[in-house]
PDB file of C-alpha atoms in Angstrom:
ATOM      1  CA  MET A   1     116.997 110.367 116.898  1.00 43.00           C
ATOM      2  CA  SER A   2     117.897 109.697 113.464  1.00 51.00           C
ATOM      3  CA  LEU A   3     117.859 112.768 109.924  1.00 65.00           C
ATOM      4  CA  LYS A   4     116.046 113.969 108.913  1.00 78.00           C
ATOM      5  CA  SER A   5     115.357 115.457 104.654  1.00 86.00           C
ATOM      6  CA  LEU A   6     112.584 117.416 104.206  1.00 89.00           C
ATOM      7  CA  LEU A   7     110.438 117.020  99.895  1.00 93.00           C
ATOM      8  CA  GLN A   8     110.170 119.373  97.475  1.00 92.00           C
ATOM      9  CA  LYS A   9     107.528 120.962  98.315  1.00 94.00           C
ATOM     10  CA  PRO A  10     104.748 121.834  95.710  1.00 93.00           C
ATOM     11  CA  ALA A  11     102.974 125.096  95.575  1.00 94.00           C
ATOM     12  CA  LEU A  12      99.540 125.315  96.986  1.00 95.00           C
ATOM     13  CA  THR A  13      95.768 125.598  95.394  1.00 93.00           C
ATOM     14  CA  HIS A  14      94.499 128.507  93.959  1.00 92.00           C
ATOM     15  CA  GLU A  15      91.760 129.641  96.961  1.00 90.00           C
ATOM     16  CA  LYS A  16      88.935 129.301  94.270  1.00 89.00           C
ATOM     17  CA  SER A  17      90.153 126.269  92.264  1.00 92.00           C
ATOM     18  CA  LEU A  18      89.449 124.590  96.245  1.00 92.00           C
ATOM     19  CA  LYS A  19      87.267 122.001  96.835  1.00 93.00           C
ATOM     20  CA  THR A  20      87.347 121.690 100.016  1.00 94.00           C
ATOM     21  CA  LEU A  21      88.895 123.078 102.901  1.00 95.00           C
ATOM     22  CA  VAL A  22      89.478 119.588 104.814  1.00 95.00           C
ATOM     23  CA  GLU A  23      91.558 117.058 102.277  1.00 94.00           C
ATOM     24  CA  ASN A  24      91.345 118.774  98.958  1.00 95.00           C
ATOM     25  CA  ARG A  25      92.401 116.499  97.203  1.00 94.00           C
ATOM     26  CA  THR A  26      94.349 116.787  93.576  1.00 95.00           C
ATOM     27  CA  ILE A  27      95.415 113.805  91.160  1.00 94.00           C
ATOM     28  CA  PHE A  28      97.780 112.981  88.520  1.00 95.00           C
ATOM     29  CA  SER A  29      97.128 109.229  87.165  1.00 93.00           C
ATOM     30  CA  LEU A  30      99.694 107.452  85.673  1.00 93.00           C
ATOM     31  CA  ASP A  31     100.429 103.127  84.181  1.00 92.00           C
ATOM     32  CA  HIS A  32     101.449 102.170  87.147  1.00 94.00           C
ATOM     33  CA  CYS A  33     101.049 104.898  89.941  1.00 95.00           C
ATOM     34  CA  GLU A  34      99.005 107.356  90.820  1.00 95.00           C
ATOM     35  CA  LEU A  35      99.990 110.749  92.645  1.00 96.00           C
ATOM     36  CA  ASN A  36      97.674 112.152  95.685  1.00 96.00           C
ATOM     37  CA  ILE A  37      98.068 115.688  96.756  1.00 96.00           C
ATOM     38  CA  PHE A  38      95.785 116.188  99.907  1.00 97.00           C
ATOM     39  CA  GLU A  39      95.335 120.003 101.013  1.00 97.00           C
ATOM     40  CA  THR A  40      93.476 120.688 104.821  1.00 97.00           C
ATOM     41  CA  TYR A  41      92.264 124.646 105.685  1.00 97.00           C
ATOM     42  CA  GLN A  42      91.035 123.895 108.768  1.00 96.00           C
ATOM     43  CA  LYS A  43      90.820 121.637 112.414  1.00 96.00           C
ATOM     44  CA  SER A  44      89.369 118.178 111.951  1.00 95.00           C
ATOM     45  CA  GLU A  45      89.593 115.352 113.810  1.00 96.00           C
ATOM     46  CA  LEU A  46      89.413 111.006 112.308  1.00 95.00           C
ATOM     47  CA  VAL A  47      89.254 112.375 108.773  1.00 95.00           C
ATOM     48  CA  PRO A  48      89.277 108.727 107.213  1.00 95.00           C
ATOM     49  CA  LEU A  49      91.081 107.830 104.207  1.00 94.00           C
ATOM     50  CA  LYS A  50      91.948 104.725 102.189  1.00 92.00           C
ATOM     51  CA  PHE A  51      93.509 103.420  98.826  1.00 93.00           C
ATOM     52  CA  ASN A  52      93.253 100.726  97.123  1.00 91.00           C
ATOM     53  CA  ASP A  53      96.796 100.032  96.399  1.00 93.00           C
ATOM     54  CA  LEU A  54      99.779  99.839  98.455  1.00 95.00           C
ATOM     55  CA  VAL A  55     100.164 103.804  99.501  1.00 96.00           C
ATOM     56  CA  VAL A  56     103.435 105.839  99.933  1.00 97.00           C
ATOM     57  CA  THR A  57     102.155 108.956 101.959  1.00 97.00           C
ATOM     58  CA  SER A  58     104.822 111.994 102.711  1.00 96.00           C
ATOM     59  CA  MET A  59     104.107 115.072 104.085  1.00 96.00           C
ATOM     60  CA  LEU A  60     105.150 118.256 103.579  1.00 96.00           C
ATOM     61  CA  ARG A  61     103.820 120.645 104.955  1.00 95.00           C
ATOM     62  CA  GLY A  62     102.112 121.243 108.834  1.00 95.00           C
ATOM     63  CA  LYS A  63     101.564 118.103 111.451  1.00 95.00           C
ATOM     64  CA  LYS A  64      98.950 115.191 111.544  1.00 96.00           C
ATOM     65  CA  ILE A  65      97.661 112.576 113.851  1.00 96.00           C
ATOM     66  CA  MET A  66      97.428 109.615 112.297  1.00 96.00           C
ATOM     67  CA  HIS A  67      96.130 106.572 113.400  1.00 96.00           C
ATOM     68  CA  LEU A  68      96.327 103.272 112.499  1.00 93.00           C
ATOM     69  CA  PHE A  69      97.018  99.744 112.859  1.00 90.00           C
ATOM     70  CA  ASP A  70      94.642 100.082 115.897  1.00 86.00           C
ATOM     71  CA  GLU A  71      98.083 101.264 117.279  1.00 89.00           C
ATOM     72  CA  PRO A  72      98.655 104.486 119.496  1.00 93.00           C
ATOM     73  CA  GLN A  73      97.738 107.721 118.024  1.00 94.00           C
ATOM     74  CA  PHE A  74     101.021 109.524 116.620  1.00 95.00           C
ATOM     75  CA  GLU A  75     102.404 112.847 114.595  1.00 94.00           C
ATOM     76  CA  TYR A  76     103.256 112.879 111.498  1.00 95.00           C
ATOM     77  CA  LEU A  77     105.534 116.083 110.260  1.00 94.00           C
ATOM     78  CA  PRO A  78     107.283 117.424 106.977  1.00 94.00           C
ATOM     79  CA  GLY A  79     110.973 115.285 106.043  1.00 93.00           C
ATOM     80  CA  GLU A  80     108.616 111.708 107.447  1.00 94.00           C
ATOM     81  CA  THR A  81     107.021 109.037 105.266  1.00 96.00           C
ATOM     82  CA  VAL A  82     104.266 105.804 106.283  1.00 96.00           C
ATOM     83  CA  ILE A  83     103.342 103.213 103.826  1.00 95.00           C
ATOM     84  CA  VAL A  84     100.325 101.582 104.081  1.00 95.00           C
ATOM     85  CA  PRO A  85      98.899  98.074 102.809  1.00 93.00           C
ATOM     86  CA  SER A  86      96.203  98.300 100.592  1.00 91.00           C
ATOM     87  CA  ASN A  87      92.600  97.820 101.496  1.00 90.00           C
ATOM     88  CA  VAL A  88      93.552  99.612 104.736  1.00 93.00           C
ATOM     89  CA  GLU A  89      92.009 102.345 106.923  1.00 93.00           C
ATOM     90  CA  MET A  90      93.816 105.702 108.580  1.00 94.00           C
ATOM     91  CA  LYS A  91      91.794 108.612 110.612  1.00 95.00           C
ATOM     92  CA  ILE A  92      94.056 111.957 110.439  1.00 97.00           C
ATOM     93  CA  ASP A  93      93.436 114.125 112.294  1.00 97.00           C
ATOM     94  CA  PHE A  94      94.547 118.027 111.706  1.00 97.00           C
ATOM     95  CA  PRO A  95      94.933 120.320 114.902  1.00 96.00           C
ATOM     96  CA  GLU A  96      96.481 123.307 113.845  1.00 95.00           C
ATOM     97  CA  ALA A  97      95.214 123.623 109.905  1.00 95.00           C
ATOM     98  CA  SER A  98      93.775 126.492 109.294  1.00 95.00           C
ATOM     99  CA  LYS A  99      93.702 129.081 105.939  1.00 93.00           C
ATOM    100  CA  GLU A 100      97.163 130.482 106.755  1.00 94.00           C
ATOM    101  CA  ASN A 101      99.054 126.916 107.642  1.00 95.00           C
ATOM    102  CA  PRO A 102      97.551 124.291 105.707  1.00 96.00           C
ATOM    103  CA  THR A 103      99.155 120.456 106.046  1.00 96.00           C
ATOM    104  CA  GLN A 104     100.138 119.031 102.631  1.00 97.00           C
ATOM    105  CA  CYS A 105     101.278 116.204 101.992  1.00 97.00           C
ATOM    106  CA  ILE A 106     101.666 113.215  99.327  1.00 97.00           C
ATOM    107  CA  ALA A 107     100.163 109.960  98.739  1.00 96.00           C
ATOM    108  CA  LEU A 108     101.530 108.141  96.040  1.00 96.00           C
ATOM    109  CA  ALA A 109      99.428 104.736  95.307  1.00 96.00           C
ATOM    110  CA  ILE A 110     101.495 101.574  93.333  1.00 96.00           C
ATOM    111  CA  ASP A 111     100.215  98.990  91.502  1.00 94.00           C
ATOM    112  CA  LYS A 112     100.850  95.729  93.041  1.00 92.00           C
ATOM    113  CA  LYS A 113     102.420  94.316  90.356  1.00 93.00           C
ATOM    114  CA  ILE A 114     105.086  96.684  89.247  1.00 94.00           C
ATOM    115  CA  ILE A 115     105.703  95.903  93.454  1.00 95.00           C
ATOM    116  CA  THR A 116     105.850  91.685  92.236  1.00 94.00           C
ATOM    117  CA  ASP A 117     107.880  92.196  89.434  1.00 94.00           C
ATOM    118  CA  THR A 118     110.456  94.840  91.723  1.00 94.00           C
ATOM    119  CA  LEU A 119     110.821  92.154  94.828  1.00 94.00           C
ATOM    120  CA  ASP A 120     111.250  89.402  91.806  1.00 93.00           C
ATOM    121  CA  PHE A 121     113.649  90.576  90.343  1.00 92.00           C
ATOM    122  CA  LEU A 122     115.550  91.809  92.694  1.00 90.00           C
ATOM    123  CA  ASN A 123     115.720  88.287  94.702  1.00 89.00           C
ATOM    124  CA  GLU A 124     116.620  86.613  92.085  1.00 89.00           C
ATOM    125  CA  LYS A 125     119.649  89.153  90.108  1.00 88.00           C
ATOM    126  CA  TYR A 126     120.761  90.343  93.766  1.00 85.00           C
ATOM    127  CA  PRO A 127     119.705  87.707  96.060  1.00 83.00           C
ATOM    128  CA  LYS A 128     120.446  87.918  99.637  1.00 77.00           C
ATOM    129  CA  GLU A 129     122.615  85.744 101.732  1.00 69.00           C
ATOM    130  CA  GLY A 130     120.256  83.405 104.826  1.00 63.00           C
ATOM    131  CA  LYS A 131     118.052  81.322 103.975  1.00 64.00           C
ATOM    132  CA  ASN A 132     114.158  82.487 103.468  1.00 68.00           C
ATOM    133  CA  ASN A 133     116.604  85.925 103.331  1.00 76.00           C
ATOM    134  CA  LEU A 134     114.153  87.662 100.498  1.00 84.00           C
ATOM    135  CA  TRP A 135     114.000  91.387  99.332  1.00 88.00           C
ATOM    136  CA  LYS A 136     110.434  92.398 101.274  1.00 89.00           C
ATOM    137  CA  LEU A 137     107.749  95.178 101.973  1.00 91.00           C
ATOM    138  CA  ASP A 138     108.030  95.315 105.705  1.00 87.00           C
ATOM    139  CA  HIS A 139     104.463  96.601 106.673  1.00 87.00           C
ATOM    140  CA  GLU A 140     105.242  96.394 110.701  1.00 85.00           C
ATOM    141  CA  ASN A 141     107.807  98.706 109.711  1.00 86.00           C
ATOM    142  CA  TYR A 142     105.464 102.035 108.268  1.00 92.00           C
ATOM    143  CA  PHE A 143     106.964 104.618 109.189  1.00 92.00           C
ATOM    144  CA  PHE A 144     110.361 106.396 109.505  1.00 90.00           C
ATOM    145  CA  TYR A 145     112.447 110.014 107.943  1.00 90.00           C
ATOM    146  CA  ASN A 146     113.360 110.610 105.235  1.00 91.00           C
ATOM    147  CA  ASN A 147     117.376 110.220 104.521  1.00 87.00           C
ATOM    148  CA  VAL A 148     118.241 111.980 101.771  1.00 86.00           C
ATOM    149  CA  GLU A 149     118.414 109.353  99.012  1.00 90.00           C
ATOM    150  CA  LEU A 150     115.044 108.139  99.648  1.00 93.00           C
ATOM    151  CA  ALA A 151     113.482 112.089  99.351  1.00 93.00           C
ATOM    152  CA  GLY A 152     115.489 112.478  96.661  1.00 94.00           C
ATOM    153  CA  THR A 153     113.584 109.766  94.435  1.00 96.00           C
ATOM    154  CA  ILE A 154     110.298 111.083  96.277  1.00 96.00           C
ATOM    155  CA  ASN A 155     111.257 114.107  94.492  1.00 96.00           C
ATOM    156  CA  LYS A 156     111.955 112.852  91.421  1.00 96.00           C
ATOM    157  CA  LEU A 157     108.913 110.743  90.855  1.00 95.00           C
ATOM    158  CA  ILE A 158     106.410 114.483  92.125  1.00 96.00           C
ATOM    159  CA  LYS A 159     108.456 116.251  89.226  1.00 95.00           C
ATOM    160  CA  GLU A 160     107.749 113.363  86.904  1.00 94.00           C
ATOM    161  CA  CYS A 161     104.512 112.814  87.741  1.00 94.00           C
ATOM    162  CA  MET A 162     103.189 116.429  87.624  1.00 94.00           C
ATOM    163  CA  GLY A 163     105.532 116.919  83.973  1.00 92.00           C
ATOM    164  CA  ASN A 164     104.639 116.859  80.670  1.00 91.00           C
ATOM    165  CA  SER A 165     106.968 114.134  79.164  1.00 90.00           C
ATOM    166  CA  ILE A 166     105.748 111.867  76.928  1.00 92.00           C
ATOM    167  CA  THR A 167     107.884 109.449  78.371  1.00 94.00           C
ATOM    168  CA  LYS A 168     106.569 110.035  81.836  1.00 93.00           C
ATOM    169  CA  ASP A 169     105.208 106.446  82.404  1.00 94.00           C
ATOM    170  CA  ALA A 170     107.864 104.792  81.463  1.00 95.00           C
ATOM    171  CA  ILE A 171     110.591 107.418  83.884  1.00 95.00           C
ATOM    172  CA  ALA A 172     107.980 106.845  86.279  1.00 95.00           C
ATOM    173  CA  ASP A 173     108.307 103.220  86.642  1.00 95.00           C
ATOM    174  CA  LEU A 174     111.783 103.186  86.846  1.00 96.00           C
ATOM    175  CA  THR A 175     111.794 105.473  89.657  1.00 96.00           C
ATOM    176  CA  LEU A 176     109.199 103.779  91.308  1.00 96.00           C
ATOM    177  CA  GLN A 177     111.501 100.485  91.764  1.00 95.00           C
ATOM    178  CA  GLU A 178     113.785 103.467  93.297  1.00 95.00           C
ATOM    179  CA  LEU A 179     111.748 103.837  95.436  1.00 96.00           C
ATOM    180  CA  ILE A 180     111.065 100.213  96.681  1.00 96.00           C
ATOM    181  CA  ILE A 181     114.383  99.722  96.452  1.00 94.00           C
ATOM    182  CA  ARG A 182     114.959 102.269  98.500  1.00 93.00           C
ATOM    183  CA  ILE A 183     112.202 102.109 101.209  1.00 94.00           C
ATOM    184  CA  ILE A 184     113.510  98.746 102.090  1.00 92.00           C
ATOM    185  CA  GLN A 185     116.788 100.317 102.736  1.00 88.00           C
ATOM    186  CA  THR A 186     115.816 103.138 105.108  1.00 88.00           C
ATOM    187  CA  GLN A 187     113.757 100.383 106.754  1.00 87.00           C
ATOM    188  CA  THR A 188     116.770  97.716 107.142  1.00 84.00           C
ATOM    189  CA  THR A 189     118.787 100.940 108.143  1.00 83.00           C
ATOM    190  CA  LYS A 190     115.764 102.119 111.243  1.00 81.00           C
ATOM    191  CA  ARG A 191     115.965  98.284 112.419  1.00 78.00           C
ATOM    192  CA  PHE A 192     118.996  98.284 113.455  1.00 77.00           C
ATOM    193  CA  GLU A 193     118.435 101.902 114.681  1.00 72.00           C
ATOM    194  CA  ASN A 194     116.603  99.832 117.787  1.00 66.00           C
ATOM    195  CA  GLU A 195     119.407  98.602 120.001  1.00 54.00           C
ATOM    196  CA  LYS A 196     116.683  94.568 120.748  1.00 52.00           C
ATOM    197  CA  TYR A 197     117.095  94.154 117.243  1.00 52.00           C
ATOM    198  CA  ILE A 198     119.045  90.933 116.329  1.00 55.00           C
ATOM    199  CA  ASP A 199     119.793  90.135 112.611  1.00 61.00           C
ATOM    200  CA  ILE A 200     122.404  87.041 113.302  1.00 61.00           C
ATOM    201  CA  SER A 201     121.683  85.788 109.903  1.00 67.00           C
ATOM    202  CA  SER A 202     122.987  89.336 108.438  1.00 76.00           C
ATOM    203  CA  PRO A 203     126.323  89.561 108.530  1.00 80.00           C
ATOM    204  CA  ILE A 204     126.792  93.394 109.503  1.00 85.00           C
ATOM    205  CA  THR A 205     124.992  92.637 112.286  1.00 85.00           C
ATOM    206  CA  PRO A 206     128.595  92.775 113.943  1.00 87.00           C
ATOM    207  CA  ALA A 207     129.976  95.741 111.914  1.00 89.00           C
ATOM    208  CA  ILE A 208     126.764  97.574 113.312  1.00 88.00           C
ATOM    209  CA  ASP A 209     127.644  96.870 117.086  1.00 86.00           C
ATOM    210  CA  PHE A 210     130.616  97.667 116.939  1.00 90.00           C
ATOM    211  CA  ILE A 211     129.328 100.774 115.059  1.00 90.00           C
ATOM    212  CA  LYS A 212     127.267 101.587 118.197  1.00 86.00           C
ATOM    213  CA  LYS A 213     129.821  99.995 120.891  1.00 88.00           C
ATOM    214  CA  HIS A 214     132.540 102.445 119.035  1.00 89.00           C
ATOM    215  CA  ILE A 215     130.953 105.461 118.057  1.00 88.00           C
ATOM    216  CA  GLN A 216     133.273 107.491 120.404  1.00 87.00           C
ATOM    217  CA  GLU A 217     135.913 105.973 118.470  1.00 86.00           C
ATOM    218  CA  SER A 218     138.341 106.746 114.616  1.00 86.00           C
ATOM    219  CA  ILE A 219     135.981 103.394 112.935  1.00 88.00           C
ATOM    220  CA  ASN A 220     137.594 102.515 109.711  1.00 88.00           C
ATOM    221  CA  LEU A 221     137.135 100.040 107.719  1.00 90.00           C
ATOM    222  CA  LYS A 222     138.767  96.980 107.810  1.00 91.00           C
ATOM    223  CA  ASP A 223     137.828  96.548 111.266  1.00 88.00           C
ATOM    224  CA  LEU A 224     134.634  97.227 109.793  1.00 91.00           C
ATOM    225  CA  SER A 225     134.932  94.444 107.278  1.00 91.00           C
ATOM    226  CA  ASP A 226     136.904  91.702 110.427  1.00 90.00           C
ATOM    227  CA  LYS A 227     133.974  91.688 112.171  1.00 88.00           C
ATOM    228  CA  ALA A 228     131.285  90.761 109.602  1.00 87.00           C
ATOM    229  CA  CYS A 229     133.827  87.966 108.508  1.00 88.00           C
ATOM    230  CA  MET A 230     134.854  89.702 104.521  1.00 88.00           C
ATOM    231  CA  SER A 231     137.375  91.173 102.567  1.00 91.00           C
ATOM    232  CA  THR A 232     136.639  94.822 102.690  1.00 91.00           C
ATOM    233  CA  THR A 233     135.221  94.853  99.379  1.00 91.00           C
ATOM    234  CA  SER A 234     132.158  92.349  99.556  1.00 89.00           C
ATOM    235  CA  PHE A 235     131.599  94.365 103.009  1.00 90.00           C
ATOM    236  CA  TYR A 236     131.321  97.644 101.707  1.00 90.00           C
ATOM    237  CA  ARG A 237     129.099  96.214  98.235  1.00 88.00           C
ATOM    238  CA  TYR A 238     126.785  94.494 100.173  1.00 87.00           C
ATOM    239  CA  PHE A 239     127.003  96.913 103.612  1.00 89.00           C
ATOM    240  CA  LYS A 240     125.383  99.655 100.950  1.00 86.00           C
ATOM    241  CA  ARG A 241     122.583  97.845  99.273  1.00 85.00           C
ATOM    242  CA  GLU A 242     121.470  96.507 102.457  1.00 84.00           C
ATOM    243  CA  LEU A 243     121.269  99.862 104.323  1.00 82.00           C
ATOM    244  CA  GLY A 244     121.746 102.276 101.165  1.00 80.00           C
ATOM    245  CA  MET A 245     124.791 104.410 102.402  1.00 83.00           C
ATOM    246  CA  SER A 246     128.595 103.599 102.823  1.00 88.00           C
ATOM    247  CA  PRO A 247     129.650 102.280 105.665  1.00 90.00           C
ATOM    248  CA  MET A 248     131.434 106.008 106.221  1.00 90.00           C
ATOM    249  CA  GLU A 249     128.788 107.184 105.701  1.00 87.00           C
ATOM    250  CA  TYR A 250     126.445 105.188 108.228  1.00 88.00           C
ATOM    251  CA  ILE A 251     129.389 106.381 110.883  1.00 90.00           C
ATOM    252  CA  LEU A 252     129.076 109.652 110.072  1.00 88.00           C
ATOM    253  CA  ASN A 253     124.767 109.726 110.391  1.00 84.00           C
ATOM    254  CA  GLU A 254     125.681 108.063 113.506  1.00 87.00           C
ATOM    255  CA  LYS A 255     128.184 110.670 114.921  1.00 90.00           C
ATOM    256  CA  ILE A 256     126.317 113.734 114.349  1.00 87.00           C
ATOM    257  CA  LYS A 257     123.471 111.838 115.960  1.00 85.00           C
ATOM    258  CA  TYR A 258     125.276 111.390 119.314  1.00 88.00           C
ATOM    259  CA  ALA A 259     126.611 114.788 118.689  1.00 90.00           C
ATOM    260  CA  LYS A 260     123.086 115.651 119.707  1.00 87.00           C
ATOM    261  CA  LYS A 261     122.444 114.014 122.069  1.00 87.00           C
ATOM    262  CA  LEU A 262     125.152 115.515 123.614  1.00 90.00           C
ATOM    263  CA  LEU A 263     124.214 118.879 122.919  1.00 88.00           C
ATOM    264  CA  SER A 264     120.984 118.251 124.638  1.00 85.00           C
ATOM    265  CA  ASN A 265     123.226 119.420 127.771  1.00 87.00           C
ATOM    266  CA  PRO A 266     123.023 123.270 127.433  1.00 85.00           C
ATOM    267  CA  THR A 267     127.472 123.369 129.553  1.00 89.00           C
ATOM    268  CA  ILE A 268     129.036 121.117 127.486  1.00 91.00           C
ATOM    269  CA  HIS A 269     131.223 122.994 124.783  1.00 92.00           C
ATOM    270  CA  ILE A 270     131.601 121.959 121.660  1.00 92.00           C
ATOM    271  CA  ASN A 271     135.308 121.158 121.929  1.00 90.00           C
ATOM    272  CA  GLU A 272     134.296 118.329 124.474  1.00 92.00           C
ATOM    273  CA  VAL A 273     131.782 117.113 121.886  1.00 92.00           C
ATOM    274  CA  SER A 274     134.111 117.313 118.789  1.00 91.00           C
ATOM    275  CA  TYR A 275     136.055 114.612 121.229  1.00 89.00           C
ATOM    276  CA  ALA A 276     133.680 112.204 122.116  1.00 90.00           C
ATOM    277  CA  THR A 277     132.132 111.377 118.786  1.00 90.00           C
ATOM    278  CA  GLY A 278     135.784 110.655 117.622  1.00 88.00           C
ATOM    279  CA  PHE A 279     136.953 114.217 115.811  1.00 88.00           C
ATOM    280  CA  GLU A 280     140.155 115.675 116.560  1.00 84.00           C
ATOM    281  CA  ASP A 281     140.105 118.038 114.666  1.00 88.00           C
ATOM    282  CA  CYS A 282     136.979 120.484 116.026  1.00 91.00           C
ATOM    283  CA  ASN A 283     136.951 122.772 113.080  1.00 91.00           C
ATOM    284  CA  TYR A 284     136.413 119.959 111.021  1.00 90.00           C
ATOM    285  CA  PHE A 285     132.984 118.382 113.405  1.00 91.00           C
ATOM    286  CA  ILE A 286     131.396 122.020 113.436  1.00 91.00           C
ATOM    287  CA  ARG A 287     131.775 121.574 109.391  1.00 89.00           C
ATOM    288  CA  LEU A 288     130.434 118.791 108.669  1.00 87.00           C
ATOM    289  CA  PHE A 289     127.476 118.902 112.155  1.00 88.00           C
ATOM    290  CA  LYS A 290     126.962 122.242 109.665  1.00 85.00           C
ATOM    291  CA  LYS A 291     126.494 120.263 106.767  1.00 82.00           C
ATOM    292  CA  TYR A 292     123.951 117.899 108.063  1.00 76.00           C
ATOM    293  CA  GLU A 293     121.390 120.022 109.639  1.00 77.00           C
ATOM    294  CA  GLY A 294     122.236 123.007 108.467  1.00 76.00           C
ATOM    295  CA  VAL A 295     122.609 124.766 111.757  1.00 83.00           C
ATOM    296  CA  THR A 296     126.255 124.930 113.956  1.00 88.00           C
ATOM    297  CA  PRO A 297     126.078 122.618 117.252  1.00 89.00           C
ATOM    298  CA  LYS A 298     126.468 126.516 119.150  1.00 89.00           C
ATOM    299  CA  GLN A 299     123.392 127.188 116.963  1.00 87.00           C
ATOM    300  CA  TYR A 300     121.842 123.149 117.524  1.00 84.00           C
ATOM    301  CA  GLN A 301     122.680 123.932 121.635  1.00 85.00           C
ATOM    302  CA  LEU A 302     121.414 127.120 121.956  1.00 84.00           C
ATOM    303  CA  MET A 303     117.941 125.780 120.077  1.00 76.00           C
ATOM    304  CA  ASN A 304     117.838 122.683 121.636  1.00 67.00           C
ATOM    305  CA  PHE A 305     118.205 124.844 124.843  1.00 62.00           C
ATOM    306  CA  SER A 306     115.073 127.623 124.226  1.00 53.00           C
ATOM    307  CA  ASN A 307     112.697 125.123 123.234  1.00 50.00           C
TER     308      ASN A 307
END
């Protein structure tokens, strides 16, 4: 399972200011986007919601069940983001919502022009290799976990939209461009997590495949750039542009994911997990795991076992 980063939670609406207990809505309107903060305080089912623009939604508190695109329903939790095209209706269940345990979610509606202008700029200034390989939002890849960079960008947008700065529209426009790039990079990363995904037009596909097959070993940048038939400098720049993280950051993410899989075994020793993920120094592995997960490997193992 991928790592996911939580967003900063705005304060809940004061009880006396609530207009409704189901999807109480607070709106912050800017030139090219509209931030909506929704809060629900009672159990509800199949609550409809639709926007005229593409909307980026992210969970802040509680749990929802999403019904979208005539596909199977899915749980929607903090640290996760869903993008929905314009004029597409979503229906939402709130199975656990209460006054003591409300749900809170943002929905950022983005003007179509700023999306089009950003994609045109990227395709002109930073063209991708391969025929018809363009910067674009993948509407089929609409659900993903927030990484650190994506969460940071969404937090920045929330702060600007809720702020009172006279320059907030200008800053928000720049941050919207960053958000579009982060979403595309996150979608690309998610596609590479699918073992069935093969993009022969991308030079980093062989490198990603090499990482997955050698996750138990020490992997260096030269190995990966050779697989991509690129210089180390060109490979590093291309990889970071495509996925929004450096090759070494991607490797560490994959190693932590593999370690978490191993730790689902309650009898395995931590030093075995460290060795199996390519870390010779167990203490370094423990420090790194805690940095990513907020708990030590042993604590994670015990939590997993108790669950």
